[in-house]
Coordinates of N, CA, C and O in Angstrom, one line a residue:
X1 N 1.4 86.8 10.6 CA 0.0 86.9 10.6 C -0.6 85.6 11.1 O -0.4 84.5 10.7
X2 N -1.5 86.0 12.2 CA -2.3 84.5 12.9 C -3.4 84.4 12.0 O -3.8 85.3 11.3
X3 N -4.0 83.0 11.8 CA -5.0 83.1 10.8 C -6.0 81.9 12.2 O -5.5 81.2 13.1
X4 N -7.0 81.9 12.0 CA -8.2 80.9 12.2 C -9.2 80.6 11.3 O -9.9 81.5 10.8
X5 N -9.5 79.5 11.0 CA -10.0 78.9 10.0 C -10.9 77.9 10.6 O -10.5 77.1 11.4
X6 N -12.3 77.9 10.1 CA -13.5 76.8 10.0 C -14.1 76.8 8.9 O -14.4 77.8 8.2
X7 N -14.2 75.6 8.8 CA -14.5 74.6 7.6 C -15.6 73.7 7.5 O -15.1 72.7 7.8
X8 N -17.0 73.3 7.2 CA -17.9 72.5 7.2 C -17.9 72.1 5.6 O -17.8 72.7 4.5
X9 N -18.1 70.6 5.8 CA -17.8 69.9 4.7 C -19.1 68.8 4.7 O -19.5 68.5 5.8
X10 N -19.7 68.4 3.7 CA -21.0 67.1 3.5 C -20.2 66.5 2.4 O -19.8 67.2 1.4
X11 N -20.1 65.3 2.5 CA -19.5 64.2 1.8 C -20.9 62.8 1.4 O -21.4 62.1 2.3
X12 N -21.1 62.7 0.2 CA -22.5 62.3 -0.5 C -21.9 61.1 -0.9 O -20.8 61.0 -1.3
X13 N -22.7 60.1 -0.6 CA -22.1 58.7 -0.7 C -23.5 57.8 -1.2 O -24.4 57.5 -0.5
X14 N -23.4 57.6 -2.5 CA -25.2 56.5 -2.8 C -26.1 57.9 -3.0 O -27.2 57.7 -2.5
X15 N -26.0 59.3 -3.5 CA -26.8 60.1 -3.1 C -27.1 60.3 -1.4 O -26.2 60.1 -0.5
X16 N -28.6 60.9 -0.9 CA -28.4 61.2 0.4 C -28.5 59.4 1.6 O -28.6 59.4 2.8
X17 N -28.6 58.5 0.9 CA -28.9 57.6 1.4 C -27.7 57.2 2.4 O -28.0 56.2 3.1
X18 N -26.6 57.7 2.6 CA -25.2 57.7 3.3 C -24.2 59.2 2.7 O -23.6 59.5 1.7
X19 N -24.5 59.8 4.0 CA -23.8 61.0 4.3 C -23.3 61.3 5.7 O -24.0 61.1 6.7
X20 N -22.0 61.8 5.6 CA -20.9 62.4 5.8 C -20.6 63.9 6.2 O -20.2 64.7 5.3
X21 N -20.8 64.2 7.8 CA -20.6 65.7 7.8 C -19.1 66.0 8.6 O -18.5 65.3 9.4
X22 N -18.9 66.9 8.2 CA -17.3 67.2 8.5 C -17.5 68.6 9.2 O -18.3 69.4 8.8
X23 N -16.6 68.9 10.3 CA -16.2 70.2 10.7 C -14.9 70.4 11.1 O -14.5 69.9 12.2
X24 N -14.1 71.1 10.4 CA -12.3 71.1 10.8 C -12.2 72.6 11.0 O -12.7 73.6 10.4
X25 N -11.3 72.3 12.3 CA -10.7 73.9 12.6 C -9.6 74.1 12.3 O -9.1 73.1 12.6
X26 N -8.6 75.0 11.8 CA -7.4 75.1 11.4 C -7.0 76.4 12.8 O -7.9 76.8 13.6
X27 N -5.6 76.7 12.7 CA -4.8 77.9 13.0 C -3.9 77.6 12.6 O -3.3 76.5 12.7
X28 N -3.5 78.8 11.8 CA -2.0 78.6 11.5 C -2.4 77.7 10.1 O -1.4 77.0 10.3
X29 N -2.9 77.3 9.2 CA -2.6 76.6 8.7 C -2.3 74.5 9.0 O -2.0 73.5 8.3
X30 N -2.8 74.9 10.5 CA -2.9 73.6 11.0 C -4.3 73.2 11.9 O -5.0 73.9 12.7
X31 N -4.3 72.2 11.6 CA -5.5 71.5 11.9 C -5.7 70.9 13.2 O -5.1 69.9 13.5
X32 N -6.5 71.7 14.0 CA -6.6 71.6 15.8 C -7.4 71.1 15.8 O -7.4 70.7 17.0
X33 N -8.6 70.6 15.3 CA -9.3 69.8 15.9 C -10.6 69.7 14.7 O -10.8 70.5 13.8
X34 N -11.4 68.5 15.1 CA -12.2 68.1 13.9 C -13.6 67.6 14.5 O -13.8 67.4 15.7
X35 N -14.4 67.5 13.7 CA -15.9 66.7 14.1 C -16.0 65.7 13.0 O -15.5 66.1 12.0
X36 N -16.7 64.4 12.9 CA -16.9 63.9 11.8 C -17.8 62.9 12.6 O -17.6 62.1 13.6
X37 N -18.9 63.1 11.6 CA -20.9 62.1 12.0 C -20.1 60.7 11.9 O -20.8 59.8 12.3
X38 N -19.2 60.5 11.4 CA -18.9 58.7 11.4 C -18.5 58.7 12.9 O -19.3 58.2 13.8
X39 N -17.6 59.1 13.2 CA -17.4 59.2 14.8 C -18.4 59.7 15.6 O -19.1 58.9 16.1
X40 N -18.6 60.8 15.7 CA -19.7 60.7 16.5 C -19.7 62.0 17.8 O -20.5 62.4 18.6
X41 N -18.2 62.5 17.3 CA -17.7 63.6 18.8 C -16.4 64.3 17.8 O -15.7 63.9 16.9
X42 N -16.6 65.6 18.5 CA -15.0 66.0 18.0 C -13.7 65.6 18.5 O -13.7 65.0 19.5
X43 N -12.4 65.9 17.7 CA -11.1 64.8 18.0 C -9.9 66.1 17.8 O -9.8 66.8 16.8
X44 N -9.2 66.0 18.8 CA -8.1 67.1 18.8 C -7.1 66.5 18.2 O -6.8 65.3 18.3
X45 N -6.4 67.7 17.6 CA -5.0 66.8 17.1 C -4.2 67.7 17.8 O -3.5 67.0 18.4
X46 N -4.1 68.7 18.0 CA -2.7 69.5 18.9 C -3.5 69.3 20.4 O -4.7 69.1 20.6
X47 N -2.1 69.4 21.5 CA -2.7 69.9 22.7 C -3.8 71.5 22.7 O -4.7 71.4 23.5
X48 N -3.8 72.1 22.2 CA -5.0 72.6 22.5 C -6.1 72.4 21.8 O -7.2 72.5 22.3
X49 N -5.9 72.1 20.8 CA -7.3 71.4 19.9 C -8.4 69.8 21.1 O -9.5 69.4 21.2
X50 N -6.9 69.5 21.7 CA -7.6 68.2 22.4 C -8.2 68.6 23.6 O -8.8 67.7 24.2
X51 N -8.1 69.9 24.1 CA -8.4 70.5 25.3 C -9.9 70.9 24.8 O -10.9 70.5 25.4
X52 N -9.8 71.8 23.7 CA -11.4 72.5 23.5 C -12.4 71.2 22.9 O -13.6 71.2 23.2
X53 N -11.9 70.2 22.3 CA -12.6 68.9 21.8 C -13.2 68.6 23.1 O -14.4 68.9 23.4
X54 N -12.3 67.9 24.2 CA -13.1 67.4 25.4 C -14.1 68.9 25.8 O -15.2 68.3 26.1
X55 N -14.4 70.1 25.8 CA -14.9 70.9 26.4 C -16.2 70.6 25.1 O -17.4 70.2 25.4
X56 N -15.8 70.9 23.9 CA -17.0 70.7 23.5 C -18.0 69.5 23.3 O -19.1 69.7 22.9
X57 N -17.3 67.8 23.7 CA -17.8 66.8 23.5 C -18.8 66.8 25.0 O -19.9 66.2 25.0
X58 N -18.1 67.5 26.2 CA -18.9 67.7 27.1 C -20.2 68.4 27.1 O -20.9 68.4 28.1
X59 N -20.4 68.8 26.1 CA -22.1 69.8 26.0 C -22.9 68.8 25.5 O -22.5 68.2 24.5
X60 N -23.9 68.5 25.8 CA -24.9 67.5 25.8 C -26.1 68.1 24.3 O -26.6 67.6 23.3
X61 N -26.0 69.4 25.0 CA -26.7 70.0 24.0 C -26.2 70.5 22.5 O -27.0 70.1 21.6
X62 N -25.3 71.1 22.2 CA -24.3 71.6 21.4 C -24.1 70.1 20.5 O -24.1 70.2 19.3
X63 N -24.1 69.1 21.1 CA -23.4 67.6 20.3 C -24.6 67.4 20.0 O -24.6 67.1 18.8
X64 N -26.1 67.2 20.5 CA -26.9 67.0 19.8 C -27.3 67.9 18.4 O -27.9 67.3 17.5
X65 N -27.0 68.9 18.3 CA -26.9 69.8 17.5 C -25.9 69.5 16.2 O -26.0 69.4 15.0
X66 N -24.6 69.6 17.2 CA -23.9 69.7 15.7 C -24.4 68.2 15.0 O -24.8 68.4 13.9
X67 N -24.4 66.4 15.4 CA -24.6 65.7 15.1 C -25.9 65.7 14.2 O -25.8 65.0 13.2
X68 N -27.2 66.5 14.5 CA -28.2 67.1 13.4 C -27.7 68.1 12.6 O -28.5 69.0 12.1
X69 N -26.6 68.1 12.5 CA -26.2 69.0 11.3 C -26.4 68.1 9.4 O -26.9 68.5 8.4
X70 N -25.9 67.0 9.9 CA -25.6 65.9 9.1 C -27.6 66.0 8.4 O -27.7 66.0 7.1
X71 N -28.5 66.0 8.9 CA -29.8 66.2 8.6 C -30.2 67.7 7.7 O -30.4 67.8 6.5
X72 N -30.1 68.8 8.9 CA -30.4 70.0 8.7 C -29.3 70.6 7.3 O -29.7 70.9 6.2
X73 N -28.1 70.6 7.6 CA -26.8 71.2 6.7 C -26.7 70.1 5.3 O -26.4 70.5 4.2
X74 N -26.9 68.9 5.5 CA -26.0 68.4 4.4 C -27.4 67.7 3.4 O -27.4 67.9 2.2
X75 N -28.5 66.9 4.3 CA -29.3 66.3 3.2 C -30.0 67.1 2.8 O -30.4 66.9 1.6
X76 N -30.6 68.8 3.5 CA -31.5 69.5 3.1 C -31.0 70.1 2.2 O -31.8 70.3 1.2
X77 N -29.7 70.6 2.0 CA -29.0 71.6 0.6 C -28.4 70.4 -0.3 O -27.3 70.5 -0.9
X78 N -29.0 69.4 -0.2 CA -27.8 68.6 -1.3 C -27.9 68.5 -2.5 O -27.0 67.9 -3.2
X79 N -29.2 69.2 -3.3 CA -29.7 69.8 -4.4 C -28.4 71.0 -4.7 O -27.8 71.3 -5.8
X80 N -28.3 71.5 -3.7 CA -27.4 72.8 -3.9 C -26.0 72.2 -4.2 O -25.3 72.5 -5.1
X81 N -25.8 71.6 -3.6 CA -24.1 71.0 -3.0 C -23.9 70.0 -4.5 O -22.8 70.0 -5.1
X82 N -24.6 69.6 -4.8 CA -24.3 68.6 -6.1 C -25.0 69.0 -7.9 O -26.0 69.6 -8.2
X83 N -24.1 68.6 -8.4 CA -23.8 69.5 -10.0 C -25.2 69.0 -10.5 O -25.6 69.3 -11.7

């Protein structure tokens, strides 16, 4: 059985005053490629994870986006996200 997997993750540091957004893709149980607001772009770890990374770091538009995720996804629900 092939599996595919995404994952979005907000990581709360000082409350929202320093945050942390995460996006990992799995197959298989392995991890092909990632996004993380500290860096700044997504990062392949297999050859094809490192193929679709460069394709999606190339969208000008798409990277402005996911990088306002960190705004939109993580500080606006962080009422939600924390106990």
């Amino acid at each position: 059985v092939l599996q595919h997997m995404f994952k979005s993750e907000c990581h709360f540091i000082n409350g929202t005053e320093r945050v942390r957004y995460m996006q990992r893709y799995f197959y298989n149980r392995l991890q092909d490629a990632m996004f993380d607001s500290d860096v700044g772009h997504y990062v392949g770890f297999t050859p094809y994870g490192e193929k679709v990374a460069r394709a999606w770091n190339s969208d000008p538009k798409g990277m402005e986006y996911t990088r306002g995720q960190v705004d939109r996804y993580c500080r606006s629900n962080y009422e939600v996200f924390t106990p």
